[in-house]
PDB file of C-alpha atoms in Angstrom:
ATOM      1  CA  UNK A  26     -15.358  43.677  32.599  1.00 96.00           C
ATOM      2  CA  UNK A  27     -15.087  46.792  34.694  1.00 97.00           C
ATOM      3  CA  UNK A  28     -14.421  50.180  33.182  1.00 97.00           C
ATOM      4  CA  UNK A  29     -13.026  53.504  34.274  1.00 97.00           C
ATOM      5  CA  UNK A  30     -14.384  56.223  32.027  1.00 97.00           C
ATOM      6  CA  UNK A  31     -14.503  59.941  31.447  1.00 97.00           C
ATOM      7  CA  UNK A  32     -17.410  61.761  29.871  1.00 97.00           C
ATOM      8  CA  UNK A  33     -17.224  65.234  28.393  1.00 97.00           C
ATOM      9  CA  UNK A  34     -19.998  67.432  29.722  1.00 97.00           C
ATOM     10  CA  UNK A  35     -21.847  70.167  27.832  1.00 97.00           C
ATOM     11  CA  UNK A  36     -19.743  72.815  29.577  1.00 97.00           C
ATOM     12  CA  UNK A  37     -16.504  71.136  28.432  1.00 97.00           C
ATOM     13  CA  UNK A  38     -15.636  69.661  31.819  1.00 97.00           C
ATOM     14  CA  UNK A  39     -14.723  66.014  32.319  1.00 97.00           C
ATOM     15  CA  UNK A  40     -16.408  63.652  34.763  1.00 98.00           C
ATOM     16  CA  UNK A  41     -14.673  60.411  35.789  1.00 98.00           C
ATOM     17  CA  UNK A  42     -16.409  57.286  37.039  1.00 98.00           C
ATOM     18  CA  UNK A  43     -16.376  53.502  36.897  1.00 98.00           C
ATOM     19  CA  UNK A  44     -18.992  51.013  35.713  1.00 98.00           C
ATOM     20  CA  UNK A  45     -19.579  47.523  34.391  1.00 98.00           C
ATOM     21  CA  UNK A  46     -21.601  48.803  31.412  1.00 98.00           C
ATOM     22  CA  UNK A  47     -20.390  51.993  29.746  1.00 96.00           C
ATOM     23  CA  UNK A  48     -23.273  52.444  27.311  1.00 96.00           C
ATOM     24  CA  UNK A  49     -25.845  52.045  30.087  1.00 97.00           C
ATOM     25  CA  UNK A  50     -23.928  54.416  32.366  1.00 97.00           C
ATOM     26  CA  UNK A  51     -23.587  57.172  29.749  1.00 97.00           C
ATOM     27  CA  UNK A  52     -27.295  56.806  28.991  1.00 97.00           C
ATOM     28  CA  UNK A  53     -28.047  57.148  32.714  1.00 97.00           C
ATOM     29  CA  UNK A  54     -25.955  60.322  32.899  1.00 97.00           C
ATOM     30  CA  UNK A  55     -27.862  61.758  29.948  1.00 97.00           C
ATOM     31  CA  UNK A  56     -31.218  60.856  31.498  1.00 96.00           C
ATOM     32  CA  UNK A  57     -30.307  62.705  34.686  1.00 94.00           C
ATOM     33  CA  UNK A  58     -29.908  59.458  36.634  1.00 93.00           C
ATOM     34  CA  UNK A  59     -26.135  59.616  36.774  1.00 86.00           C
ATOM     35  CA  UNK A  60     -23.932  61.552  39.127  1.00 92.00           C
ATOM     36  CA  UNK A  61     -25.100  64.809  40.665  1.00 94.00           C
ATOM     37  CA  UNK A  62     -22.185  66.539  38.894  1.00 95.00           C
ATOM     38  CA  UNK A  63     -23.398  65.626  35.401  1.00 96.00           C
ATOM     39  CA  UNK A  64     -27.092  66.257  36.085  1.00 94.00           C
ATOM     40  CA  UNK A  65     -26.891  69.965  35.253  1.00 95.00           C
ATOM     41  CA  UNK A  66     -24.209  69.519  32.578  1.00 96.00           C
ATOM     42  CA  UNK A  67     -26.088  67.317  30.133  1.00 97.00           C
ATOM     43  CA  UNK A  68     -25.705  66.063  27.540  1.00 97.00           C
ATOM     44  CA  UNK A  69     -22.499  64.157  28.108  1.00 97.00           C
ATOM     45  CA  UNK A  70     -20.528  62.040  25.661  1.00 96.00           C
ATOM     46  CA  UNK A  71     -17.975  59.320  26.241  1.00 96.00           C
ATOM     47  CA  UNK A  72     -14.474  60.769  25.916  1.00 95.00           C
ATOM     48  CA  UNK A  73     -12.246  58.020  27.339  1.00 96.00           C
ATOM     49  CA  UNK A  74     -12.322  54.585  28.936  1.00 96.00           C
ATOM     50  CA  UNK A  75     -10.072  51.794  30.177  1.00 95.00           C
ATOM     51  CA  UNK A  76     -11.070  48.165  30.813  1.00 95.00           C
ATOM     52  CA  UNK A  77     -10.109  46.150  33.894  1.00 96.00           C
ATOM     53  CA  UNK A  78     -10.697  42.613  35.116  1.00 97.00           C
ATOM     54  CA  UNK A  79     -11.756  43.620  38.608  1.00 97.00           C
ATOM     55  CA  UNK A  80     -13.908  46.278  40.224  1.00 98.00           C
ATOM     56  CA  UNK A  81     -11.027  47.137  42.543  1.00 98.00           C
ATOM     57  CA  UNK A  82      -8.683  47.919  39.637  1.00 97.00           C
ATOM     58  CA  UNK A  83     -11.291  50.123  37.965  1.00 97.00           C
ATOM     59  CA  UNK A  84     -11.972  51.971  41.217  1.00 98.00           C
ATOM     60  CA  UNK A  85      -8.252  52.497  41.852  1.00 98.00           C
ATOM     61  CA  UNK A  86      -7.819  53.939  38.370  1.00 97.00           C
ATOM     62  CA  UNK A  87     -10.875  56.167  38.859  1.00 98.00           C
ATOM     63  CA  UNK A  88      -9.301  57.490  42.063  1.00 98.00           C
ATOM     64  CA  UNK A  89      -5.987  58.145  40.284  1.00 98.00           C
ATOM     65  CA  UNK A  90      -7.638  59.986  37.384  1.00 98.00           C
ATOM     66  CA  UNK A  91      -9.802  62.068  39.728  1.00 98.00           C
ATOM     67  CA  UNK A  92      -6.613  63.266  41.408  1.00 98.00           C
ATOM     68  CA  UNK A  93      -4.989  64.337  38.119  1.00 98.00           C
ATOM     69  CA  UNK A  94      -5.029  67.969  37.125  1.00 98.00           C
ATOM     70  CA  UNK A  95      -7.134  69.115  34.175  1.00 96.00           C
ATOM     71  CA  UNK A  96      -4.155  69.151  31.776  1.00 97.00           C
ATOM     72  CA  UNK A  97      -3.277  65.525  32.555  1.00 97.00           C
ATOM     73  CA  UNK A  98      -6.884  64.429  32.025  1.00 97.00           C
ATOM     74  CA  UNK A  99      -7.060  66.309  28.726  1.00 96.00           C
ATOM     75  CA  UNK A 100      -3.818  64.643  27.635  1.00 95.00           C
ATOM     76  CA  UNK A 101      -5.293  61.189  28.342  1.00 94.00           C
ATOM     77  CA  UNK A 102      -8.356  62.038  26.266  1.00 95.00           C
ATOM     78  CA  UNK A 103      -6.331  63.534  23.430  1.00 94.00           C
ATOM     79  CA  UNK A 104      -3.876  60.650  23.189  1.00 91.00           C
ATOM     80  CA  UNK A 105      -6.183  57.729  23.911  1.00 86.00           C
ATOM     81  CA  UNK A 106      -9.757  58.915  24.014  1.00 67.00           C
ATOM     82  CA  UNK A 107     -12.821  59.126  21.861  1.00 59.00           C
ATOM     83  CA  UNK A 108     -13.007  55.357  21.570  1.00 56.00           C
ATOM     84  CA  UNK A 109     -16.227  53.978  20.192  1.00 49.00           C
ATOM     85  CA  UNK A 110     -17.998  51.165  21.983  1.00 46.00           C
TER      86      UNK A 110
END
């Protein structure tokens, strides 16, 4: 599976990415091996994710979410987020 995810950073911001292994990716973010954006905003916690069959679908969804405004992202998290792996 391929996943599009959002993590909530220490400063309250949301970071969006895609991965094939959410637990490993969140761990990498928290170890400072993730994206440059999250490096100084650790710790992060998983706030939202969606599963897709293909990498292309996950990347397209990542692109769409990254182009949403903050309110739309927060709405996604509020209505569908905080899922446990």
